[in-house]
Short mmCIF file of C-alpha atoms and ligand atoms in Angstrom, two decimals:
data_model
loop_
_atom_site.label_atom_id
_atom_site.label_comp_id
_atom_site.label_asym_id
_atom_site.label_seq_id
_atom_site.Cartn_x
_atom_site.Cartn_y
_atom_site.Cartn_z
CA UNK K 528 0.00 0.00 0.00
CA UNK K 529 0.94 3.53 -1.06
CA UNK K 530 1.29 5.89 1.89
CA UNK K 531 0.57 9.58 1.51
CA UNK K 532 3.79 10.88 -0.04
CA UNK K 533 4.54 11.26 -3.59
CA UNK K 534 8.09 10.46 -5.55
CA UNK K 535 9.10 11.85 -8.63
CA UNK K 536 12.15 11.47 -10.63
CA UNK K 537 13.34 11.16 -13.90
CA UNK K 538 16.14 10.19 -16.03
CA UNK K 539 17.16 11.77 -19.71
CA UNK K 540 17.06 9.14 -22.86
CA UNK K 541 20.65 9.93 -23.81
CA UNK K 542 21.55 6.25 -24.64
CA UNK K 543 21.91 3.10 -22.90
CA UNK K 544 21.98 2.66 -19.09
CA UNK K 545 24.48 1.16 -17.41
CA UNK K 546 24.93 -1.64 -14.56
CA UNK K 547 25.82 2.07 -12.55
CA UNK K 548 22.68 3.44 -13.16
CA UNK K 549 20.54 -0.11 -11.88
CA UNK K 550 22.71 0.04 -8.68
CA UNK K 551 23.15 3.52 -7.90
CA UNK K 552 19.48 4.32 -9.13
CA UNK K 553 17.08 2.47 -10.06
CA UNK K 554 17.56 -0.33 -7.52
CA UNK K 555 16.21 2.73 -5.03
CA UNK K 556 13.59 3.58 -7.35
CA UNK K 557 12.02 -0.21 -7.08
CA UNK K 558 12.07 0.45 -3.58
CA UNK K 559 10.23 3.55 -3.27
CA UNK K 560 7.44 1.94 -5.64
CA UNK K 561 5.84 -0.15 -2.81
CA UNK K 562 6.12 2.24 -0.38
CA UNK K 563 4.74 5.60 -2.26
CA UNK K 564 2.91 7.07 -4.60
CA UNK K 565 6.08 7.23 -7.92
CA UNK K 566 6.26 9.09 -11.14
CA UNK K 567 9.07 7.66 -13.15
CA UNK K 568 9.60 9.78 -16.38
CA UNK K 569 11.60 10.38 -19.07
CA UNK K 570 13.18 13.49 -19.65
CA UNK K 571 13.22 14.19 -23.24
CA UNK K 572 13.03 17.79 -22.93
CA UNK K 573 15.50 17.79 -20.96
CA UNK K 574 17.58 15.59 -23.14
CA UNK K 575 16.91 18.04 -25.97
CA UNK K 576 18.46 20.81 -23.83
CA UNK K 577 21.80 19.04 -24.59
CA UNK K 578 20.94 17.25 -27.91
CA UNK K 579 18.99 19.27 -29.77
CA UNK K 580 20.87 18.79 -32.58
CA UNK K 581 21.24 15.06 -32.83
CA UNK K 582 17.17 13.70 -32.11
CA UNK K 583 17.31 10.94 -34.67
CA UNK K 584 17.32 8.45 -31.79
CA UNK K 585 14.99 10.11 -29.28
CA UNK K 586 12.30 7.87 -29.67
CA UNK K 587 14.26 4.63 -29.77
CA UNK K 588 16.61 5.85 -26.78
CA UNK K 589 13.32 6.41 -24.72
CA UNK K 590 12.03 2.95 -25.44
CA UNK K 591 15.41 1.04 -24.88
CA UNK K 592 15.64 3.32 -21.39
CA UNK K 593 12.13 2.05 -20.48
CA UNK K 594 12.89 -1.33 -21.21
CA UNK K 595 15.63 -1.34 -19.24
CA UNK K 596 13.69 0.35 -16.29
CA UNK K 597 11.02 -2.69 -16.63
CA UNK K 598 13.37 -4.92 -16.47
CA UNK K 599 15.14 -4.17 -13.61
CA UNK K 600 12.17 -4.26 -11.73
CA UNK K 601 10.29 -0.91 -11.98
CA UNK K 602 6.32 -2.11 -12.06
CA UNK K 603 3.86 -0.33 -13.95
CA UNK K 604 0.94 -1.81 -11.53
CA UNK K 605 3.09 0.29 -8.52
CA UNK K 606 4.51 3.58 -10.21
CA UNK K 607 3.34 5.28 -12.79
CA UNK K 608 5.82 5.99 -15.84
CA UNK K 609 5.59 8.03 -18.72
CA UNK K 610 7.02 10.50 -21.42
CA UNK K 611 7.71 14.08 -20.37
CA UNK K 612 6.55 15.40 -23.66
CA UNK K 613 3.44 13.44 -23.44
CA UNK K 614 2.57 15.35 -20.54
CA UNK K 615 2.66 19.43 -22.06
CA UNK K 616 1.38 20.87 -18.29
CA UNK K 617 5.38 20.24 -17.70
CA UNK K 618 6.15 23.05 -20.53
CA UNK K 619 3.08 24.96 -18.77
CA UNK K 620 4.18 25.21 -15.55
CA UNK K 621 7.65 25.89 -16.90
CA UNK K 622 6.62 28.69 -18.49
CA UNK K 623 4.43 30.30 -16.01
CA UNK K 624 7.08 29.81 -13.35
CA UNK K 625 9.83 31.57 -15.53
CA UNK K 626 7.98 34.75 -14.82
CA UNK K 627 8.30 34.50 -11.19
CA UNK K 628 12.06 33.29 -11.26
CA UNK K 629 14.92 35.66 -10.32
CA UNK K 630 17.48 35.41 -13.63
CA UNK K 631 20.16 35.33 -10.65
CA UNK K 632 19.08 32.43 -8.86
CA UNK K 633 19.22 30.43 -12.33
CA UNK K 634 22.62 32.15 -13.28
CA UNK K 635 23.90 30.51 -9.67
CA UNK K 636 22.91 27.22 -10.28
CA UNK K 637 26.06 24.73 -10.33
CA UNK K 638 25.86 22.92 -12.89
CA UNK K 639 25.16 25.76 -14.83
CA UNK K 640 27.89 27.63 -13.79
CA UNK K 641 29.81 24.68 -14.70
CA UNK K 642 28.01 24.40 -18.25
CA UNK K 643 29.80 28.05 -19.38
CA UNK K 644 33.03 27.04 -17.59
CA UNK K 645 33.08 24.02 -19.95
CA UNK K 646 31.31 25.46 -22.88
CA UNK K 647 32.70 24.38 -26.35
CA UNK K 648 30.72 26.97 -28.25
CA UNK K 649 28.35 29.42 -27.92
CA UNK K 650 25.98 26.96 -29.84
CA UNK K 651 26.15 24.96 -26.63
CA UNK K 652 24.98 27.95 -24.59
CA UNK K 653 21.69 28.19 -25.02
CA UNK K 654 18.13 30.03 -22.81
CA UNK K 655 17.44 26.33 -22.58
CA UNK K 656 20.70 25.50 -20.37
CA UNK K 657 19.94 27.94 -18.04
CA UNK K 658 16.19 26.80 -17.68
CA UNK K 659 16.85 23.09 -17.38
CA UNK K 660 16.64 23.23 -13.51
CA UNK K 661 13.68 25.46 -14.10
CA UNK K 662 11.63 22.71 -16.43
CA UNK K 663 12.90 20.21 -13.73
CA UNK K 664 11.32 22.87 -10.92
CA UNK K 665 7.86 22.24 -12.43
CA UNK K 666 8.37 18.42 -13.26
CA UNK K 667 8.07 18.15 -9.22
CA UNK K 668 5.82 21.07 -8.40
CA UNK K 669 3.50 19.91 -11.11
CA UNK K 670 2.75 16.63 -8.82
CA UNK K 671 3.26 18.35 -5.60
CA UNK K 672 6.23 15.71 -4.87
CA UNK K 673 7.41 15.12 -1.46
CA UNK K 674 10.48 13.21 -1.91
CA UNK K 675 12.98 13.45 -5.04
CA UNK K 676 15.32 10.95 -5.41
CA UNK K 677 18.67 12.68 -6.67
CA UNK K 678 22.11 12.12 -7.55
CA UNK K 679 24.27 14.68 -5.14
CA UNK K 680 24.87 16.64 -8.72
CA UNK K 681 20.74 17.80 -8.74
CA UNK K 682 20.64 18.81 -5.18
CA UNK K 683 20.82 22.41 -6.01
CA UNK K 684 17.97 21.56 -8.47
CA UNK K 685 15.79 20.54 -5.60
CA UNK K 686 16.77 23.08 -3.62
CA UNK K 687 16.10 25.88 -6.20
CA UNK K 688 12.51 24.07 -6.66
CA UNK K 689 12.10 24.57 -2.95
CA UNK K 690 12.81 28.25 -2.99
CA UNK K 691 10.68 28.80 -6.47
CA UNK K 692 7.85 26.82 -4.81
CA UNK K 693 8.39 29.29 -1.69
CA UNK K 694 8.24 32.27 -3.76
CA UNK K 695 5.25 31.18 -6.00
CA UNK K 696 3.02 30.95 -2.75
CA UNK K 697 4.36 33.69 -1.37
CA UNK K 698 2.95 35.98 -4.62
CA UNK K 699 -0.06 34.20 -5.10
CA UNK K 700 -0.88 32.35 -2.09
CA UNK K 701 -3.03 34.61 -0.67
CA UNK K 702 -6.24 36.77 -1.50
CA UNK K 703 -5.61 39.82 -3.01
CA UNK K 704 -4.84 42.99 -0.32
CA UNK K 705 -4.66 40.03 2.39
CA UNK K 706 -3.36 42.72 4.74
CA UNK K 707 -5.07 44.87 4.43
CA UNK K 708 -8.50 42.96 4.35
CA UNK K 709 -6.98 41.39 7.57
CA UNK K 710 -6.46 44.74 9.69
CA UNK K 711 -10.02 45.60 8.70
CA UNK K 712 -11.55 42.07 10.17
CA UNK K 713 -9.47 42.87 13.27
CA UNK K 714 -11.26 46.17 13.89
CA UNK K 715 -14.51 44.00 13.70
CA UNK K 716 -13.44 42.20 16.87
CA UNK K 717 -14.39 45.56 19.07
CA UNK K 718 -11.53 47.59 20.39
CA UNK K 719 -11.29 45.49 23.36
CA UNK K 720 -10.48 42.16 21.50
CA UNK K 721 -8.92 43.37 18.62
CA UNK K 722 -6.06 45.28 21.06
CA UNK K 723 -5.83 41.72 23.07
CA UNK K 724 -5.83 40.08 19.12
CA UNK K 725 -2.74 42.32 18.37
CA UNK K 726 -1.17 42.25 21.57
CA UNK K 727 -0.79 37.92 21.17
CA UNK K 728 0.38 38.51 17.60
CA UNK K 729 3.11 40.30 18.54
CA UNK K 730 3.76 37.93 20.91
CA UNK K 731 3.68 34.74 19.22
CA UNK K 732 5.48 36.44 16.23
CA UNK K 733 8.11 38.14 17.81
CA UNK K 734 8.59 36.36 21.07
CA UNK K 735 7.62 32.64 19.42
CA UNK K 736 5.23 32.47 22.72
CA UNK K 737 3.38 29.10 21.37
CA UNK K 738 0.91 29.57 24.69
CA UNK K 739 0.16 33.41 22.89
CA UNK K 740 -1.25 31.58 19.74
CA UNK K 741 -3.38 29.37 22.33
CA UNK K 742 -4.99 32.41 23.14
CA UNK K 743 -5.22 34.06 20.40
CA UNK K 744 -7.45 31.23 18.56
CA UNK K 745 -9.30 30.61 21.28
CA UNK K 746 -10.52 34.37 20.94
CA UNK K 747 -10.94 33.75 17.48
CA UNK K 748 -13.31 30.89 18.02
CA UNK K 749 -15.31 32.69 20.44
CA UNK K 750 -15.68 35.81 18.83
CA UNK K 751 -19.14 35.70 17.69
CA UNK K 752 -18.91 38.82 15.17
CA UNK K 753 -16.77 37.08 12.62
CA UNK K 754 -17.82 35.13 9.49
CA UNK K 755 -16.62 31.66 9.41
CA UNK K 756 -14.48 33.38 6.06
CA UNK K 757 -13.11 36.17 8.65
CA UNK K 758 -12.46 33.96 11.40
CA UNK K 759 -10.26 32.15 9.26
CA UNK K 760 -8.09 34.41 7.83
CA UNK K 761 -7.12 35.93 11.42
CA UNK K 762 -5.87 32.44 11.44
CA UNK K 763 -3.69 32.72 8.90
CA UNK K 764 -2.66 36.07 9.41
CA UNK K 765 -1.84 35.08 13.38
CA UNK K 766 0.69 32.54 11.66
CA UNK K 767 1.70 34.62 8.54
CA UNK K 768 0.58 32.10 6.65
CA UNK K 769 0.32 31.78 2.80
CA UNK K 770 -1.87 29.37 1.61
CA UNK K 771 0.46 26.39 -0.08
CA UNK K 772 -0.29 25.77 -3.75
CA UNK K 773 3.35 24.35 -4.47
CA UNK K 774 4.91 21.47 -2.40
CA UNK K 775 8.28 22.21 -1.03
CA UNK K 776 10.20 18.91 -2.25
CA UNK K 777 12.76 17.21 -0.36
CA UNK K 778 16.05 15.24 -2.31
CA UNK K 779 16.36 11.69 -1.30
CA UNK K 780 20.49 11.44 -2.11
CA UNK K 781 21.00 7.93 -2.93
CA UNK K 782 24.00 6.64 -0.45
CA UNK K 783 24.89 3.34 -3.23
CA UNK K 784 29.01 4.52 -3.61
CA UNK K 785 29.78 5.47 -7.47
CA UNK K 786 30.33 2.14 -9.40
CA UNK K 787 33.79 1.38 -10.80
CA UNK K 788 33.97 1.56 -14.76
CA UNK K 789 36.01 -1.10 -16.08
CA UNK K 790 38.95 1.20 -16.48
CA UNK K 791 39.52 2.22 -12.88
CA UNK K 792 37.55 5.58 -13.27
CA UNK K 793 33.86 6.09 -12.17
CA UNK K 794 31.53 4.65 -14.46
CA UNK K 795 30.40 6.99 -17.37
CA UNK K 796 29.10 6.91 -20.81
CA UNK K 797 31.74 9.75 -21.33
CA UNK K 798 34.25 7.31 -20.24
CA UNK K 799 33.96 4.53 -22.53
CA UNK K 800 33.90 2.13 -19.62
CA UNK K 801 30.95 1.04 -19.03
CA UNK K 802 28.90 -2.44 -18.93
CA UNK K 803 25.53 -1.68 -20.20
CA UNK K 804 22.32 -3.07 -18.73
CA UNK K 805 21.59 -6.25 -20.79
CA UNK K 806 24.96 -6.58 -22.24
CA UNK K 807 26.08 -10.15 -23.44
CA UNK K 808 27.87 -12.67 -21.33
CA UNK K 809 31.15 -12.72 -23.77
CA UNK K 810 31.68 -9.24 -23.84
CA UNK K 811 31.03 -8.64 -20.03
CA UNK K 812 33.56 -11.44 -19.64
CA UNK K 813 35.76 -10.08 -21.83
CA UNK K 814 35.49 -6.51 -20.43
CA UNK K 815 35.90 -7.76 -16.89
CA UNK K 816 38.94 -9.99 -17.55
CA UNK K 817 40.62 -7.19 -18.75
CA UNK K 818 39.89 -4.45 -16.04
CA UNK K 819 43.19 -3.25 -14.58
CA UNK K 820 43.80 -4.81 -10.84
CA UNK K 821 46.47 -3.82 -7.70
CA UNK K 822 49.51 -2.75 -10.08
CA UNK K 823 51.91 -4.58 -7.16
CA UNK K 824 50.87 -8.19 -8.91
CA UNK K 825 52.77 -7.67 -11.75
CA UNK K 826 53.76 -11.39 -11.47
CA UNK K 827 51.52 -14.20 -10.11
CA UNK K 828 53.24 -15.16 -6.69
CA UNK K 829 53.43 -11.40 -5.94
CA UNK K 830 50.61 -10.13 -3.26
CA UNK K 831 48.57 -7.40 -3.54
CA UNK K 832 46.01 -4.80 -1.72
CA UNK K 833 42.22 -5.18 -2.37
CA UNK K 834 42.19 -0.86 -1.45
CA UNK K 835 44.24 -0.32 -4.07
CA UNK K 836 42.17 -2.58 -6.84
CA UNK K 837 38.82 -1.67 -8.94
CA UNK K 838 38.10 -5.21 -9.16
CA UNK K 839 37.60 -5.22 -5.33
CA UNK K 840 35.09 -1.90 -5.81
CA UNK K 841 33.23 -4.73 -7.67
CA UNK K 842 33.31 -7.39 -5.27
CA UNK K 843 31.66 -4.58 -2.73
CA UNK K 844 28.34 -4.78 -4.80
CA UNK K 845 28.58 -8.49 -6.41
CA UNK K 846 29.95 -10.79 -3.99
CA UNK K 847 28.97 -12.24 -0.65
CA UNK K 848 31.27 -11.95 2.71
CA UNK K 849 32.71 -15.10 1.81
CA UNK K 850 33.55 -14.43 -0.96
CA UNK K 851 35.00 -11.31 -0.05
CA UNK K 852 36.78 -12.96 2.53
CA UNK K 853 38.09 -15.53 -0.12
CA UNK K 854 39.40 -12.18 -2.04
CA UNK K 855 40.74 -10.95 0.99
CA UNK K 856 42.70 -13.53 2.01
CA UNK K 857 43.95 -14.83 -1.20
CA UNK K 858 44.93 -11.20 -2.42
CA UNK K 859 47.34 -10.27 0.22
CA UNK K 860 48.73 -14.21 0.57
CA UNK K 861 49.50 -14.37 -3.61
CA UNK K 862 46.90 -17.38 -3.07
CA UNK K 863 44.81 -16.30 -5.89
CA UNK K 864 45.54 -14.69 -9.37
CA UNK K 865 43.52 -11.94 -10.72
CA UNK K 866 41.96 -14.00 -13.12
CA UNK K 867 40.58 -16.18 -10.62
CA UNK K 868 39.43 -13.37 -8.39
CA UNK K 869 37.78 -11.95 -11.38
CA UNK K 870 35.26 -14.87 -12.21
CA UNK K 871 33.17 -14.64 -9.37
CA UNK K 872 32.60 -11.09 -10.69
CA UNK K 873 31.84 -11.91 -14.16
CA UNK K 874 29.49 -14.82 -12.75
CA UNK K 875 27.58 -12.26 -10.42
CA UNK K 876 26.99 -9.97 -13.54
CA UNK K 877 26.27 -12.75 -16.06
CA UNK K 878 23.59 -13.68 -13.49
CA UNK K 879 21.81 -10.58 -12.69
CA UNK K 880 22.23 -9.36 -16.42
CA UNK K 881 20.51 -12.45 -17.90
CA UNK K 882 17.45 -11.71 -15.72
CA UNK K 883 17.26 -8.59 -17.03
CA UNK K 884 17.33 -9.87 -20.33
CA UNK K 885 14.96 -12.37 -20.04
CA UNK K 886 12.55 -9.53 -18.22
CA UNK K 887 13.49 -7.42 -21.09
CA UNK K 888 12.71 -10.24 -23.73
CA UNK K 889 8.21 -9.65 -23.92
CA UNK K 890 9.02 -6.01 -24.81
CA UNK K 891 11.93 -6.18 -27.15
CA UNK K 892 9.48 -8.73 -29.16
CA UNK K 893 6.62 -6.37 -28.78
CA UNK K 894 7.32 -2.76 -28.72
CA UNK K 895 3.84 -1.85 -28.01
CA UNK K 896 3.61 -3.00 -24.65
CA UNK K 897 5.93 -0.37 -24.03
CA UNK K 898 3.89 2.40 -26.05
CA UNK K 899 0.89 1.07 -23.99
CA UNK K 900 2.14 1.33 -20.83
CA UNK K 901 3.77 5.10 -21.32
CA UNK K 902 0.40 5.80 -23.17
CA UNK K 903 -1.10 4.75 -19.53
CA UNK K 904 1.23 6.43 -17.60
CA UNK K 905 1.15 9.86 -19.17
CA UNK K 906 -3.30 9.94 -19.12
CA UNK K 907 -2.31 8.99 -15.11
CA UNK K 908 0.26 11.93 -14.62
CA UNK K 909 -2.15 14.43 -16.66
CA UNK K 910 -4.61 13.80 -14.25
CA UNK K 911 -3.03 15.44 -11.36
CA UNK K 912 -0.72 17.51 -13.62
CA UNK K 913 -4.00 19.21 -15.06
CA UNK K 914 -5.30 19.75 -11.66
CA UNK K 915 -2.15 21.41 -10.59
CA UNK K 916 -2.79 24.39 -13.63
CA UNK K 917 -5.57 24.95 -13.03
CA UNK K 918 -4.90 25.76 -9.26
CA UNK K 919 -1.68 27.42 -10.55
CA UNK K 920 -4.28 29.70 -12.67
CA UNK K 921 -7.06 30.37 -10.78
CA UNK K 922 -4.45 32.05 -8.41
CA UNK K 923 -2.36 33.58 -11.01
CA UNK K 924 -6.04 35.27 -11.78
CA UNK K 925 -5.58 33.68 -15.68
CA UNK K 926 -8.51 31.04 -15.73
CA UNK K 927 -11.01 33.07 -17.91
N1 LIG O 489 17.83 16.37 -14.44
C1 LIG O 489 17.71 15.00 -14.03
C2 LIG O 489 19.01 14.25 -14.37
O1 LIG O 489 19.66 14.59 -15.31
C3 LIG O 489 16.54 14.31 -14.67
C4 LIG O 489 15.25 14.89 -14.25
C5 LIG O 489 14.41 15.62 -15.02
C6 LIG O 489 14.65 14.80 -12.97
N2 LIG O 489 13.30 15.99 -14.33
C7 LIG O 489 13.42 15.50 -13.06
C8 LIG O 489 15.02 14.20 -11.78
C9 LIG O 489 12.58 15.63 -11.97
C10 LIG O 489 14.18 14.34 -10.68
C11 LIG O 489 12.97 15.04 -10.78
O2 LIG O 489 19.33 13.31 -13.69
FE1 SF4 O 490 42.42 -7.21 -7.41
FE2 SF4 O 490 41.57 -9.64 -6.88
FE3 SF4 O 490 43.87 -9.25 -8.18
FE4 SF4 O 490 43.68 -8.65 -5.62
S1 SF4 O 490 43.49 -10.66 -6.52
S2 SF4 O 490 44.59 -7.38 -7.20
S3 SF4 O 490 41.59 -7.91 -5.48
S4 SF4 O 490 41.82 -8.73 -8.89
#
């Protein structure tokens, strides 16, 4: 059963996934599915920010990235997954937020400021680079998301979705002349009240006196010359509250370590060192045989140090304590080559990968199972994307 809290997160079709990507993410995203309420999408707008020039493969890339999400495990009877695109409140929202959204706190964004710092032309710098935490701002607002689960690099994503969220309810979160409507309801109290009314505000606002707020709504209840309406925002105004339209989100930073890429380096597509999800049994084997190990064991009776070994990074996710203990010992001792250490590795892969592959299998064979259950997905998210703008409008004053 879903509890009360929504997820959303997405991931950009820029190619195939990786065995880092199943273990640093969507392994948590599986998890999440029985326990709340997910939204799994893919970001193709926000894979055009970067490849707008080269879309050939869009649609393919999104499919093959689904696949792969189904196969690990992701369960279209628990989370609900779907095509950004498919869903055009996103580009709504995004649009209607950009008028609220300080060009500095954009411009301060990290990974933008990073973007420009590695910049290889001025094609690359586009408006849509420095909106792409913006359009990822209303991908979570849009569902009123509690929890986003992030790699630390969108952190300061989240967090500028938090303070745009803020800002948004600040503007439009309450009635019109709020204030002012609110002094004139405290007048209607009688002078006696009302000074007693002010007198606890101050307190409880200034002073944080909780027992000042006690007061103050039990005079509110009591005062029998104030509309249910009026009673209600003396409420508010005691708390200086805003009416929330916009969720504040909260990143969920995924603690799984940075896989090892079968050079040494972290595992990246930029790399050129990665095992794909679904990749065959030779070339995993062959990849993994070759991975560099401890450069001490040059020779086969010379020991070595697990720390100082990617193939031992591997062991950390793949291999039981035995077998780790096996490593251990027969690392520093010269009691095992690298070869041999190695092929529990490659079996541990082999295994998981040829589950995925034979989850993957129904949908490779017929795409539309895949079209039918985005198709599914997106008609879900519009639902409460749809409700969100209109909510978003009425207070904005544009539903006419
Ligand atoms: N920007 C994210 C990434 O590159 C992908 C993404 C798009 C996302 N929209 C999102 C993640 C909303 C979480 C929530 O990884
Ligand atoms: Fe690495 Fe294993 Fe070789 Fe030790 S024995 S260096 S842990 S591959």
């Amino acid at each position: 059963m879903h509890n009360h809290l929504r997820v959303i997160s997405g991931m950009r079709p820029t190619g195939r996934l990786h065995i880092g990507h199943y273990h640093g993410v969507i392994k948590n995203w599986v998890n999440l599915q029985y326990e709340h309420e997910c939204y799994f999408m893919a970001a193709d707008l926000h894979a055009l920010i970067s490849d707008y020039e080269n879309t050939k493969n869009m649609e393919d890339d999104i499919y093959e990235m689904v696949i792969d999400w189904l196969a690990c495990g992701v369960d279209p009877s628990q989370a609900i997954i779907f095509i950004q695109s498919h869903v055009p409140e996103h580009t709504q929202l995004y649009a209607l937020l950009s008028m609220i959204t300080p060009l500095s706190w954009l411009e301060r964004v990290p990974s933008y400021k990073e973007h420009l710092e590695n910049a290889v032309s001025k094609e690359t710098d586009t408006y849509g680079c420095l909106g792409y935490p913006l359009l990822q701002s209303a991908d979570i607002l849009l569902y009123n998301a509690n929890i986003i689960p992030v790699g630390e690099d969108q952190v300061a994503h989240v967090e500028l979705t938090r303070e745009v969220a803020r800002r948004f309810n600040h503007i439009y979160g309450r009635e019109l002349g709020f204030e002012d409507k609110a002094r004139e309801t405290i007048k209607k109290l009688g002078s006696k009240k009302s000074e007693l009314y002010q007198d606890l505000l101050i307190r409880y606002q200034q002073n944080g006196d909780d027992e000042a707020l006690i007061k103050a709504r039990f005079l509110l209840t009591d005062a029998i010359n104030l509309s249910l309406g009026e009673k209600e925002r003396l409420f508010a105004f005691l708390e200086n509250k805003s009416k929330v339209i916009l969720t504040e989100p909260q990143a969920l930073v995924s603690d799984t370590p940075k896989i090892v890429g079968i050079d040494g380096q972290k595992m990246s597509k930029s790399f050129n060192n990665t095992i794909v999800l679904r990749e065959d049994i030779d070339s995993i084997s062959k990849k993994i045989r070759a991975m560099p190990t401890d450069p001490a064991r040059i020779r086969r009776d010379d020991p070595g140090d697990p720390a100082k070994c990617p193939v031992w990074q591997l062991h950390q996710i793949y291999s039981s304590p035995d077998t780790k203990q096996w490593v251990q010992n027969g690392c520093v001792s010269a009691g095992i080559g690298c070869l041999e250490c190695k092929a529990p590795v490659i079996e541990s892969i082999y295994a998981e990968q040829t589950g995925f592959i034979e989850n993957a299998k129904q949908y490779k064979d017929d795409l539309n199972l895949i079209k039918n259950i985005l198709a599914d997905g997106a008609e879900k998210a519009a639902e409460v994307a749809s409700e969100t703008i209109a909510e978003v409008k009425q207070v904005m004053n544009i539903d006419y």
